[in-house]
PDB file of C-alpha atoms and ligand atoms in Angstrom:
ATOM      1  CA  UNK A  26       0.000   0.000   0.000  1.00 91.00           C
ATOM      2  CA  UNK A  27       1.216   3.429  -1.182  1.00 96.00           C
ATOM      3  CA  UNK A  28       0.784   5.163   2.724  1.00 98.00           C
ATOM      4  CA  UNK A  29       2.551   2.154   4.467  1.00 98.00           C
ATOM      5  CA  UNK A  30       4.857   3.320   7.274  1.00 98.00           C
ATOM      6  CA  UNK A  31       3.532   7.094   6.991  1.00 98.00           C
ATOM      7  CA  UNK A  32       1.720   9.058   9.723  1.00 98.00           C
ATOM      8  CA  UNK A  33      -1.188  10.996   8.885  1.00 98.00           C
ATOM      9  CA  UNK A  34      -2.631  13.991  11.170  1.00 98.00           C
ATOM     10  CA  UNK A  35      -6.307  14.842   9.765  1.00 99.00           C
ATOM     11  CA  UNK A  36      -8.094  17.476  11.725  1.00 98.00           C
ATOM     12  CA  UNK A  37     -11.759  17.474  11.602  1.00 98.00           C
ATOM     13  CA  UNK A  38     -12.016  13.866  11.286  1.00 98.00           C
ATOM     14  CA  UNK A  39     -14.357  13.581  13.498  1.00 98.00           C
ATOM     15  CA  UNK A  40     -17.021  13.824  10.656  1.00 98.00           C
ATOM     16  CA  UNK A  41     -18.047  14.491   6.946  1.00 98.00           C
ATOM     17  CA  UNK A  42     -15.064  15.192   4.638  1.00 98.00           C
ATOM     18  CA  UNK A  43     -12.354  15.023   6.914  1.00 98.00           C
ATOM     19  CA  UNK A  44     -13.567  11.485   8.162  1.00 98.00           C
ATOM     20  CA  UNK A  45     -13.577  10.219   4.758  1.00 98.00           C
ATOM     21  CA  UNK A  46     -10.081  11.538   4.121  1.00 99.00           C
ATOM     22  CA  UNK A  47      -8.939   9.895   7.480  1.00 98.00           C
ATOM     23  CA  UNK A  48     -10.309   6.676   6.437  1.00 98.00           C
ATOM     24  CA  UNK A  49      -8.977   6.504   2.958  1.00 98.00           C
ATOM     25  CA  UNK A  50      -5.583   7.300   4.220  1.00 98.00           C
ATOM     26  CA  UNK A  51      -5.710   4.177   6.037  1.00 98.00           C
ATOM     27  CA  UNK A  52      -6.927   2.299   3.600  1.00 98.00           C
ATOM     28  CA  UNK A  53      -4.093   2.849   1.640  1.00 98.00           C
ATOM     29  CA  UNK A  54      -1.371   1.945   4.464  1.00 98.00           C
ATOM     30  CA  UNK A  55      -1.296   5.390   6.384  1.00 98.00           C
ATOM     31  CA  UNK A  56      -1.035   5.250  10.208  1.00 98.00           C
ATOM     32  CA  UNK A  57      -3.875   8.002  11.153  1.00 98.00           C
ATOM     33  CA  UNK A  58      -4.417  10.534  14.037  1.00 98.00           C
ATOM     34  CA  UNK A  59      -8.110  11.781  14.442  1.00 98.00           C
ATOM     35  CA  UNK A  60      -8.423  14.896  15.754  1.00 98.00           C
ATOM     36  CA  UNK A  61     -11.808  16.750  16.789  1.00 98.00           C
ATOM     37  CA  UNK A  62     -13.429  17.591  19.748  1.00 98.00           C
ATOM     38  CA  UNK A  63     -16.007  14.951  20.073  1.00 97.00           C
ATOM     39  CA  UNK A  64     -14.895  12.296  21.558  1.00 97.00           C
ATOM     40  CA  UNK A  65     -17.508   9.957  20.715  1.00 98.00           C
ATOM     41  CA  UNK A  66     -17.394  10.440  17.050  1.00 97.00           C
ATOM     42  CA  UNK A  67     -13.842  10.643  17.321  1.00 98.00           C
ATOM     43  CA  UNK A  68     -14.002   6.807  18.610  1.00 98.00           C
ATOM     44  CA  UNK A  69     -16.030   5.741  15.538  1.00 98.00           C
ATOM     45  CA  UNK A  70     -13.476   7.148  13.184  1.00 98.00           C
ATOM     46  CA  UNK A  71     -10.859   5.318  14.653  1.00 98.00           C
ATOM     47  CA  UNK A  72     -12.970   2.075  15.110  1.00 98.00           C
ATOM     48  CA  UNK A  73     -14.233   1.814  11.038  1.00 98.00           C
ATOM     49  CA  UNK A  74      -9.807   2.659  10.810  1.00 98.00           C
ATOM     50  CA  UNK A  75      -9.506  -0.296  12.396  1.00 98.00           C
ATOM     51  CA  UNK A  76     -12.041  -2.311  11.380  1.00 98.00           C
ATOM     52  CA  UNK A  77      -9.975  -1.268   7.695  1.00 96.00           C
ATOM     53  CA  UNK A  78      -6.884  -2.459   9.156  1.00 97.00           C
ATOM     54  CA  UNK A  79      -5.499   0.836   9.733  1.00 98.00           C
ATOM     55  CA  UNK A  80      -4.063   1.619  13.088  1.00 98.00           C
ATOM     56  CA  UNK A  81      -5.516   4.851  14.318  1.00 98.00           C
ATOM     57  CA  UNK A  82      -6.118   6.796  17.567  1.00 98.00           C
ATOM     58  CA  UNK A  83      -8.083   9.753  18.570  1.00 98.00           C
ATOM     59  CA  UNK A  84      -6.380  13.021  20.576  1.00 98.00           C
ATOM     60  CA  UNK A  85      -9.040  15.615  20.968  1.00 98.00           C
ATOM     61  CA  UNK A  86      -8.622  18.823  20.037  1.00 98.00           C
ATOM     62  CA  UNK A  87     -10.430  22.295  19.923  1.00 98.00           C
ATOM     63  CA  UNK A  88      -9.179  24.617  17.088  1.00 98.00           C
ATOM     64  CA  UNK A  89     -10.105  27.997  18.313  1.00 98.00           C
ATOM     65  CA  UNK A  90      -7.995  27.122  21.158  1.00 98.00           C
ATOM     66  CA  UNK A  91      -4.335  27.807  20.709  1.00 98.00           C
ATOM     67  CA  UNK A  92      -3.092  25.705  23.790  1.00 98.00           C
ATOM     68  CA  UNK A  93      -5.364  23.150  22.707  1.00 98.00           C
ATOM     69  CA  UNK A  94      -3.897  23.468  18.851  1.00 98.00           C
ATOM     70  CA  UNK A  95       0.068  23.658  20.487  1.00 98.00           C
ATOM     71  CA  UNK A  96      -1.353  20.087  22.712  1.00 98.00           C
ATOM     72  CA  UNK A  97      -2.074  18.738  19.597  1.00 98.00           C
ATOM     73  CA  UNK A  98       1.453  19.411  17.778  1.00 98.00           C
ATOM     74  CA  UNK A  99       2.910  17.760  20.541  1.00 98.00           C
ATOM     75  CA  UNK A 100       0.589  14.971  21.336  1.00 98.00           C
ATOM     76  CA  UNK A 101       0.752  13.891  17.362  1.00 98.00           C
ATOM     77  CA  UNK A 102       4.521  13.637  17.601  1.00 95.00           C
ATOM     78  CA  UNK A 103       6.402  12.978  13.656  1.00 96.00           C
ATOM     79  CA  UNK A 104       3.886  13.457  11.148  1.00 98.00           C
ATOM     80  CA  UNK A 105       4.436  12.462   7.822  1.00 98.00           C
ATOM     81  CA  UNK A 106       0.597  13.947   6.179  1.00 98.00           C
ATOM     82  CA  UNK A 107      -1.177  16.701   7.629  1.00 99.00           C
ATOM     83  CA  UNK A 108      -4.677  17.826   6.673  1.00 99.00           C
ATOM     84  CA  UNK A 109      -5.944  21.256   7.426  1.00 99.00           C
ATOM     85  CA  UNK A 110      -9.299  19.619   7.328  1.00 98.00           C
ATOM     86  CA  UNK A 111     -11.176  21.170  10.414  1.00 98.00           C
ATOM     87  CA  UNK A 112     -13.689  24.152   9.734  1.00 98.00           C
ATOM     88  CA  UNK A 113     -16.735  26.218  10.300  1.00 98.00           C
ATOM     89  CA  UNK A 114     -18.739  27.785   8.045  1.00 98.00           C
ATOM     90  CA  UNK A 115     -21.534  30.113   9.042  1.00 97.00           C
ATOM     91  CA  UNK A 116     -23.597  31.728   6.670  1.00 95.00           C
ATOM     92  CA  UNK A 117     -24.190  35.448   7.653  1.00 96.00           C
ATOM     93  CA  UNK A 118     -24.869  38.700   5.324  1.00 97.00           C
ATOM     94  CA  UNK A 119     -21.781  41.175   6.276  1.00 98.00           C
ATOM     95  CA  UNK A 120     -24.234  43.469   8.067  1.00 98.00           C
ATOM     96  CA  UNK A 121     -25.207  41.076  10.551  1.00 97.00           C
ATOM     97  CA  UNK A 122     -21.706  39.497  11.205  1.00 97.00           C
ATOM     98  CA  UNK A 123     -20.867  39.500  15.006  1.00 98.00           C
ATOM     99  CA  UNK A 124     -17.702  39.957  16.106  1.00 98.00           C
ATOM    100  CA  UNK A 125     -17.282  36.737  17.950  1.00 98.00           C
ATOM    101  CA  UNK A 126     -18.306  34.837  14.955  1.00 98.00           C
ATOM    102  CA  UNK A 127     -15.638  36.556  12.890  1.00 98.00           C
ATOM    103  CA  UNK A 128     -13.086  35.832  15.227  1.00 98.00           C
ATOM    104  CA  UNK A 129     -13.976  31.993  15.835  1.00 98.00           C
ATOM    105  CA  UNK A 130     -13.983  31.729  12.368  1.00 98.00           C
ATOM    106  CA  UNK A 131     -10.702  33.042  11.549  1.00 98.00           C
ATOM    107  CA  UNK A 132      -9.154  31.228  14.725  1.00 98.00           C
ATOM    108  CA  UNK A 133     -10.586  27.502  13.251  1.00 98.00           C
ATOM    109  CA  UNK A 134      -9.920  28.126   9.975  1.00 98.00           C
ATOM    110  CA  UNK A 135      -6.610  29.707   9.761  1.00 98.00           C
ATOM    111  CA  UNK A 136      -5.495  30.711  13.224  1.00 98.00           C
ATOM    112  CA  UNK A 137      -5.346  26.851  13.992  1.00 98.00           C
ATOM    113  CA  UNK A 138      -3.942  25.868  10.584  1.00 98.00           C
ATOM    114  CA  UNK A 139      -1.618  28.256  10.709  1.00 98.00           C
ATOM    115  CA  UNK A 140      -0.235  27.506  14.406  1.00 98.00           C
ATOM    116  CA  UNK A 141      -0.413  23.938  13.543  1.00 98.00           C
ATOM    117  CA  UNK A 142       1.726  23.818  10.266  1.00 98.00           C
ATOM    118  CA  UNK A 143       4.285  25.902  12.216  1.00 98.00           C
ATOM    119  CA  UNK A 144       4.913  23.636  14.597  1.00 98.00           C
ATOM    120  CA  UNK A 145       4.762  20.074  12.344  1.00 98.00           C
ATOM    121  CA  UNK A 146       6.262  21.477   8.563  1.00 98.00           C
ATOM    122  CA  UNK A 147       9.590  22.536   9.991  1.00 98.00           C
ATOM    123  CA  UNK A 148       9.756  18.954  11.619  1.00 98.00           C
ATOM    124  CA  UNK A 149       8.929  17.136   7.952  1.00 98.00           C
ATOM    125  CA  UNK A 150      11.471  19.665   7.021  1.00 98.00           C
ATOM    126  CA  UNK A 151      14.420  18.159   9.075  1.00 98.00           C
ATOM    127  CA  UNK A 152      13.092  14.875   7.542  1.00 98.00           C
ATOM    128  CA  UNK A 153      13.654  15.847   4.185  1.00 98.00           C
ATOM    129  CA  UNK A 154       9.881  14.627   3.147  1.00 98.00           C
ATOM    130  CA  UNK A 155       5.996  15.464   4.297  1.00 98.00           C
ATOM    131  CA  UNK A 156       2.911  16.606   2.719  1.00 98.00           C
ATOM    132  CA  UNK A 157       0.575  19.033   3.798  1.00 99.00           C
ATOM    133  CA  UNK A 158      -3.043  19.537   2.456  1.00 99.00           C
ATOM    134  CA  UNK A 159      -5.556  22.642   3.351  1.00 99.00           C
ATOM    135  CA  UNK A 160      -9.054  22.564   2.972  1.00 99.00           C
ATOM    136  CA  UNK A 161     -10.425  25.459   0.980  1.00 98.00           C
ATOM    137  CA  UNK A 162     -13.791  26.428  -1.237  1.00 98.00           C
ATOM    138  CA  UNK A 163     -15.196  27.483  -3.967  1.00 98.00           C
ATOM    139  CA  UNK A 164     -16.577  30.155  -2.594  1.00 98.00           C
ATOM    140  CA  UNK A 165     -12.832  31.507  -2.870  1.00 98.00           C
ATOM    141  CA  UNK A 166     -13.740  32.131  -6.680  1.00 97.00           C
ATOM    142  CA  UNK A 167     -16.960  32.722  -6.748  1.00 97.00           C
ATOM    143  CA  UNK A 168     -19.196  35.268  -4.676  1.00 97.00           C
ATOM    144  CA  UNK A 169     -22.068  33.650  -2.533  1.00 96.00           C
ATOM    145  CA  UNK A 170     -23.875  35.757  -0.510  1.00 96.00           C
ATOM    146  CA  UNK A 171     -23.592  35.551   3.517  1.00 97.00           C
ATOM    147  CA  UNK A 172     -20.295  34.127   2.951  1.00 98.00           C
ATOM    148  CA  UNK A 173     -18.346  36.628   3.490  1.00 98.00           C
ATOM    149  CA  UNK A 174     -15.967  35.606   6.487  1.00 98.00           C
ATOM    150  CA  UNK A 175     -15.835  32.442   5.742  1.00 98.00           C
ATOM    151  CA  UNK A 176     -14.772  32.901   2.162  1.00 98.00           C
ATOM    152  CA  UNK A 177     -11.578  35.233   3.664  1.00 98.00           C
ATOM    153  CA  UNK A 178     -10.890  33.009   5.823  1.00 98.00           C
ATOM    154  CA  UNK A 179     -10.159  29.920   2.898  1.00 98.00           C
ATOM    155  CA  UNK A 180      -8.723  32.801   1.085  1.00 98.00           C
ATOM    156  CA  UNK A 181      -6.078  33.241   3.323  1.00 98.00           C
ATOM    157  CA  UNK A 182      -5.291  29.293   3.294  1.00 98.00           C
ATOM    158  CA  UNK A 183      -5.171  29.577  -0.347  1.00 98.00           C
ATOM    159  CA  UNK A 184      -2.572  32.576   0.258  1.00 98.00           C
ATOM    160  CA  UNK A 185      -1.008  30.333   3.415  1.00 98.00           C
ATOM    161  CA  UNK A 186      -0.155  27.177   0.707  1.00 98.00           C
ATOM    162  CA  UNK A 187       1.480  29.523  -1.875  1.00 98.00           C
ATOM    163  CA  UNK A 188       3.939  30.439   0.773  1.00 98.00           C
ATOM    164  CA  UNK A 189       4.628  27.390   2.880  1.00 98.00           C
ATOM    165  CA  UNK A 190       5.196  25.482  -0.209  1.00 98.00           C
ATOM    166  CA  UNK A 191       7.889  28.338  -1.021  1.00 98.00           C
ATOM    167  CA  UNK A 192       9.202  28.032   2.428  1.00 98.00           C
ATOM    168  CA  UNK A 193       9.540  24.487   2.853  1.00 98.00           C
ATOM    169  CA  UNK A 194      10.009  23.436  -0.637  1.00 98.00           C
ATOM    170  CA  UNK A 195      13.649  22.796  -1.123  1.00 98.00           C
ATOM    171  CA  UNK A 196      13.763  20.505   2.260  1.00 98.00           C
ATOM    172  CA  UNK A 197      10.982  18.186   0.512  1.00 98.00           C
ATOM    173  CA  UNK A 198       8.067  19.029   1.850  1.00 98.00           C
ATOM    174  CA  UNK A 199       4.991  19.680  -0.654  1.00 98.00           C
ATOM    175  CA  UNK A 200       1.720  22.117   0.226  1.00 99.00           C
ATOM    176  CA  UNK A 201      -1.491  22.002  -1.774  1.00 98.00           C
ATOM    177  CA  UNK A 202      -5.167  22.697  -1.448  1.00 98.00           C
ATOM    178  CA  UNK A 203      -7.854  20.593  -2.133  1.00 98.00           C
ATOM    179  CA  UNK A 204     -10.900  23.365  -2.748  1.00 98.00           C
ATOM    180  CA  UNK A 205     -14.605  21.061  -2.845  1.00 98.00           C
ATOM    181  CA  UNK A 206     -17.401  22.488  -4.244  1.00 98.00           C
ATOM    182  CA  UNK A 207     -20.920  21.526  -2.874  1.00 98.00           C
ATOM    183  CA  UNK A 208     -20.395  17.920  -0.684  1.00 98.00           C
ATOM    184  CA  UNK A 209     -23.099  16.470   1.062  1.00 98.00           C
ATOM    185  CA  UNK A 210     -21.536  16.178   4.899  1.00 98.00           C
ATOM    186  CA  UNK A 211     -23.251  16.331   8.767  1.00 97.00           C
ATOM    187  CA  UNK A 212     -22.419  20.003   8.087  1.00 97.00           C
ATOM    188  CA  UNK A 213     -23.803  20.891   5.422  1.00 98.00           C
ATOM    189  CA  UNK A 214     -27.061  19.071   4.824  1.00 98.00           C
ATOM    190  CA  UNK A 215     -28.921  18.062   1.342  1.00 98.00           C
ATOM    191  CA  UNK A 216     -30.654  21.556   1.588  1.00 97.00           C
ATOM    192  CA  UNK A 217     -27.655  23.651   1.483  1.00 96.00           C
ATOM    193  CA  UNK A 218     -25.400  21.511  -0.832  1.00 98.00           C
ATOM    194  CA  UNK A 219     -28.498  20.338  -3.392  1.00 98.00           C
ATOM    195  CA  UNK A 220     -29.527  23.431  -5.257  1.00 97.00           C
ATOM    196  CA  UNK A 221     -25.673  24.686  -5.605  1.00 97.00           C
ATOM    197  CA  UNK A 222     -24.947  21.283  -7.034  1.00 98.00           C
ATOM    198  CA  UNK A 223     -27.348  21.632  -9.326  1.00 98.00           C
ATOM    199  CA  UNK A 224     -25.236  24.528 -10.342  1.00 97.00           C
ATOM    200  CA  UNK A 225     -22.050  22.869 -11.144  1.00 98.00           C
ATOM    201  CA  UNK A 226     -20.890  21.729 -14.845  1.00 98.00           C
ATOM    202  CA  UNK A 227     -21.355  18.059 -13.557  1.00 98.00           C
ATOM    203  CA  UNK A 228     -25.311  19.064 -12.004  1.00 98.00           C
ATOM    204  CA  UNK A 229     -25.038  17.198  -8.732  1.00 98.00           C
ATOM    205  CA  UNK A 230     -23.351  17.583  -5.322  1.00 98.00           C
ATOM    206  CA  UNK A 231     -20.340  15.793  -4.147  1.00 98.00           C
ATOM    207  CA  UNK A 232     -19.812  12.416  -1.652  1.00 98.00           C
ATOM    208  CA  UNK A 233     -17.193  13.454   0.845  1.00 98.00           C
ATOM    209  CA  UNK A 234     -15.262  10.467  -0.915  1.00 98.00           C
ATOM    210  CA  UNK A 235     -14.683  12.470  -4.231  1.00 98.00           C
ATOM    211  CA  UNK A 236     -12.929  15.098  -1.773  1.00 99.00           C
ATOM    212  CA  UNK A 237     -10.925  12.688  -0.110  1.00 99.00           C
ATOM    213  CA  UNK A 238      -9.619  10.827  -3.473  1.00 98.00           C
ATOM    214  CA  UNK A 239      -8.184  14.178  -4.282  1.00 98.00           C
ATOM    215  CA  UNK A 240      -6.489  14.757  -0.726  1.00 98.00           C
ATOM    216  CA  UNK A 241      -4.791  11.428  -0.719  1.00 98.00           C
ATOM    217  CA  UNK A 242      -3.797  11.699  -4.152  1.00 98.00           C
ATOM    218  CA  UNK A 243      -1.887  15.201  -3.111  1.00 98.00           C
ATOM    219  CA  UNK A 244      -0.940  13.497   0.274  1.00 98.00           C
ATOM    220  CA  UNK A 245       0.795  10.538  -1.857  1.00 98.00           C
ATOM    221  CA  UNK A 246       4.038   9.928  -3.810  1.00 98.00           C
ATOM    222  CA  UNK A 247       2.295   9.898  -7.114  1.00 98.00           C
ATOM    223  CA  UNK A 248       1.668  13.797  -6.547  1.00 98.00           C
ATOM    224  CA  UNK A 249       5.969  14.007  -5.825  1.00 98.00           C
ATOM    225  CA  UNK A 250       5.992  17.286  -8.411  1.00 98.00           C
ATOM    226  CA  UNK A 251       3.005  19.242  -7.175  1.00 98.00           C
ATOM    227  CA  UNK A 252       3.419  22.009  -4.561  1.00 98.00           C
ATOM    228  CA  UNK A 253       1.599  25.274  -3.752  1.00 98.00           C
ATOM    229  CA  UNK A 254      -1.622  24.251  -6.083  1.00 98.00           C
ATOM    230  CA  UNK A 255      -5.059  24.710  -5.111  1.00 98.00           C
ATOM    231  CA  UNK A 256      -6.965  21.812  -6.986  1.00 98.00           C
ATOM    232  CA  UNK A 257     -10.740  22.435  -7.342  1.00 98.00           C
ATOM    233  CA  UNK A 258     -12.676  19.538  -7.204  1.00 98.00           C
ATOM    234  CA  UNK A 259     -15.709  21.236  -7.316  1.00 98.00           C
ATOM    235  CA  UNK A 260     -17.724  19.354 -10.402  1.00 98.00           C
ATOM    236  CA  UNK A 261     -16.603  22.395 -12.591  1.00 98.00           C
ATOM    237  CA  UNK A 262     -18.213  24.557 -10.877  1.00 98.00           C
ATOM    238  CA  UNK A 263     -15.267  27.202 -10.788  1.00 97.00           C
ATOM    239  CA  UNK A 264     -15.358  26.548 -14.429  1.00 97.00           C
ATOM    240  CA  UNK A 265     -18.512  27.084 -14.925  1.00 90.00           C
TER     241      UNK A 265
HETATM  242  N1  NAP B  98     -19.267  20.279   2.851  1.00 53.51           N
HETATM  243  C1  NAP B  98     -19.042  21.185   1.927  1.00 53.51           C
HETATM  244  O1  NAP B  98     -19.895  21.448   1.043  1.00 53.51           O
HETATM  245  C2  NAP B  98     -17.725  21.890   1.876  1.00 53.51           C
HETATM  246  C3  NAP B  98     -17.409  22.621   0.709  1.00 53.51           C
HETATM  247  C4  NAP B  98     -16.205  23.280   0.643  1.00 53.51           C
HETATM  248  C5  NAP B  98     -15.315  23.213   1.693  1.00 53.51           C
HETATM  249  N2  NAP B  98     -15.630  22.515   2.808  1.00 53.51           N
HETATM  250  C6  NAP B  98     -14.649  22.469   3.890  1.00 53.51           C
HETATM  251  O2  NAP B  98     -14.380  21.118   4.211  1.00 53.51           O
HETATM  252  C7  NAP B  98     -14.047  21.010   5.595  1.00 53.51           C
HETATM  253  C8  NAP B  98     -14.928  19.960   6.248  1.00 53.51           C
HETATM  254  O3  NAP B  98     -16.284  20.315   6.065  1.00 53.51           O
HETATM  255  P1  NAP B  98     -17.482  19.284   6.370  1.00 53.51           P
HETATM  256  O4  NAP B  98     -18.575  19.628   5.452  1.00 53.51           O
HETATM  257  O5  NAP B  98     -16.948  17.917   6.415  1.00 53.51           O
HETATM  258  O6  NAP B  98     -17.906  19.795   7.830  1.00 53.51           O
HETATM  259  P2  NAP B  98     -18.514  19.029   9.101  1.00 53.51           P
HETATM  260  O7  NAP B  98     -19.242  17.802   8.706  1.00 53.51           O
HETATM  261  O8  NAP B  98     -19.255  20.089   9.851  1.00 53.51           O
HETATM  262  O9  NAP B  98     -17.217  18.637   9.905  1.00 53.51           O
HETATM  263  C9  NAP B  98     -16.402  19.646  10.435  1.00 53.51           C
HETATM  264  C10 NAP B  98     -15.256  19.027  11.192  1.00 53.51           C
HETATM  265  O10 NAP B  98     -14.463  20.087  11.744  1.00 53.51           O
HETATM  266  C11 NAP B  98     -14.304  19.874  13.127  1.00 53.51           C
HETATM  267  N3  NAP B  98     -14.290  21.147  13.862  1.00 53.51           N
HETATM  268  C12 NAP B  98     -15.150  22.193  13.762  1.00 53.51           C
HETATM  269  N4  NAP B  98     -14.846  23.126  14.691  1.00 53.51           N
HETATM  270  C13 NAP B  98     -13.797  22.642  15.396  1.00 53.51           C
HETATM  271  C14 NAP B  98     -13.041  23.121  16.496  1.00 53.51           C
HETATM  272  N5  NAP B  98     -13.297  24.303  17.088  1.00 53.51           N
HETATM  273  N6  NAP B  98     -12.045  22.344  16.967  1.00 53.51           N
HETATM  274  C15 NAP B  98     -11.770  21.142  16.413  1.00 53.51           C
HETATM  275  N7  NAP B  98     -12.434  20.631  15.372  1.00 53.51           N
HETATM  276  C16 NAP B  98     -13.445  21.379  14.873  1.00 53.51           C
HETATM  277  C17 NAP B  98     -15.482  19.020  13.565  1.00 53.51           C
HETATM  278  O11 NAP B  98     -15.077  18.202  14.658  1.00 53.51           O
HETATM  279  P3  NAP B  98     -15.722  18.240  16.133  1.00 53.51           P
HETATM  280  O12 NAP B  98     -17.156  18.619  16.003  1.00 53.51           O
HETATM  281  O13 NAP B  98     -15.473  16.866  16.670  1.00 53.51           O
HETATM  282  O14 NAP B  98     -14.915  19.261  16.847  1.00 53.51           O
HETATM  283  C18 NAP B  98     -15.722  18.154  12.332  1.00 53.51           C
HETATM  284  O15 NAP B  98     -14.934  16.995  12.378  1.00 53.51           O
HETATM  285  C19 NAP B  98     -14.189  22.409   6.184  1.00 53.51           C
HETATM  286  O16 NAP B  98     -12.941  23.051   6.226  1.00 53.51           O
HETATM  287  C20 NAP B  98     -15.108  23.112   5.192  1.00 53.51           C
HETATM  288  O17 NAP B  98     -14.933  24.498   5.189  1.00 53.51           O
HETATM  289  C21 NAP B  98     -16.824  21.856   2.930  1.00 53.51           C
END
C-alpha cells in the first residue's frame, strides 16, 4: 500500500469530509491521528480505521484554542501527512456578522492551521519529506452571498499554501489545497449543498469520498511534483 509506514494527522475527522479523508488514508497503508473535539465520534473514526486495518487513535482537540492546537502538535509527535481539514462555516450577510463569529472563524480556519503547520512542517522539514493539504472552497472564486468571512478566511489558506510550499520546498516538503465544491456532509445538509450542485458543470453535489480521493492523491508519492496548487474539485463549478 502506497501510505505504508507514513503518519497521517487529519483534523476534523471527526465527521463528513475530513472522516472520509482519514479513512482513505488508512486504507491505503497510512497510520492516522483523528483529531476533533467529540470524543464519541472521534471513537467511531478510529474504530471503522480499524475495522480497515489501519491503526488509528483519537487526541481531541479544539481549534479555536491555541493551547489546545500547540497540545495537539505535541501529542501527534512525527507526522508524515497533515490535513488542514477542520472548519466552520456560518452563513451570515456582512451586516449582521458578530464579532465573535468573525473571530472563531478566523481562529478555526486559519489561526489553527496556521499555528499547527508551524509547529509540524519545519519537523517534515528536518526529515527531508511530508505533505501538507488545506481545505479550501469554492466560494474563494466565486461570490455567494452571507459568505463573506468564511470565504476570507479559505482565502487566506489559499494565500497560506502559496507560501509554505515556497518556504519548505527545497527541504521536501509539498503544500497544496484541495478546494470542494458543494459535498453532502453532517455540516452541510442536502438543503444547502443540493440546489448549488445543481449549479455545477457536472449538475449534482459531491460524496465526501470524491474530496478525499483528491487529498490522498496530493498526500501521496504519485503527486511528488506538485506544490503550492489549489486543486478544485468542485464538479466544474469554478469553471462554470
Ligand atoms: N461540505 C461542503 O460542502 C464543503 C465545501 C467546501 C469546503 N468545505 C470544507 O471542508 C471542511 C470539512 O467540512 P465538512 O462539510 O466535512 O464539515 P462538518 O461535517 O461540519 O465537519 C467539520 C469538522 O471540523 C471539526 N471542527 C469544527 N470546529 C472545530 C473546532 N473548534 N475544533 C476542532 N475541530 C473542529 C469538527 O469536529 P468536532 O465537532 O469533533 O470538533 C468536524 O470533524 C471544512 O474546512 C469546510 O470548510 C466543505
Amino acid at each position: 500500500m502506497e501510505l505504508t509506514g507514513r503518519t497521517a494527522l487529519v483534523t476534523g475527522a471527526t465527521s463528513g469530509i475530513g472522516r472520509e479523508i482519514a479513512l482513505q488514508l488508512g486504507r491505503a497503508g497510512a497510520e492516522v491521528i483523528v483529531a476533533g473535539r467529540d470524543a464519541e465520534r472521534g471513537a467511531r473514526t478510529v474504530a471503522a480505521l480499524e475495522e480497515a486495518g489501519a491503526k488509528a487513535r483519537f487526541v481531541a482537540a479544539d481549534m479555536a484554542d491555541l493551547d489546545s492546537v500547540g497540545r495537539l502538535a505535541e501529542e501527534a509527535g512525527d507526522v508524515d501527512i497533515l490535513v488542514n481539514n477542520a472548519g466552520i462555516f456560518p452563513f451570515t450577510p456582512t451586516h449582521e456578522q458578530t464579532v465573535p463569529v468573525y473571530d472563531e472563524t478566523f481562529q478555526v480556519n486559519v489561526r489553527a492551521a496556521f499555528f499547527l503547520t508551524a509547529a509540524i512542517a519545519p519537523r517534515m522539514a528536518a526529515r527531508g519529506a511530508g505533505s501538507v493539504v488545506n481545505i479550501s472552497t469554492i466560494a474563494t472564486e466565486i461570490g455567494m452571498p452571507g459568505l463573506a468571512v468564511y470565504s476570507a478566511t479559505k482565502a487566506a489558506v489559499e494565500s497560506l499554501t502559496r507560501t509554505w510550499a515556497a518556504e519548505y520546498g527545497t527541504s521536501g516538503v509539498r503544500v497544496n489545497t484541495v478546494s470542494p465544491g458543494p459535498t453532502l456532509t453532517e455540516g452541510a445538509p442536502i438543503e444547502m449543498v443540493g440546489p448549488i450542485g445543481k449549479t455545477t458543470l457536472l449538475g449534482r453535489h459531491a460524496s465526501p469520498g470524491e474530496i478525499a480521493a483528491a487529498v490522498v492523491f496530493l498526500a501521496s508519492d504519485r503527486a511528488s511534483y506538485i506544490t503550492g496548487a489549489t486543486l478544485p474539485v468542485d464538479g466544474g463549478r469554478t469553471a462554470a
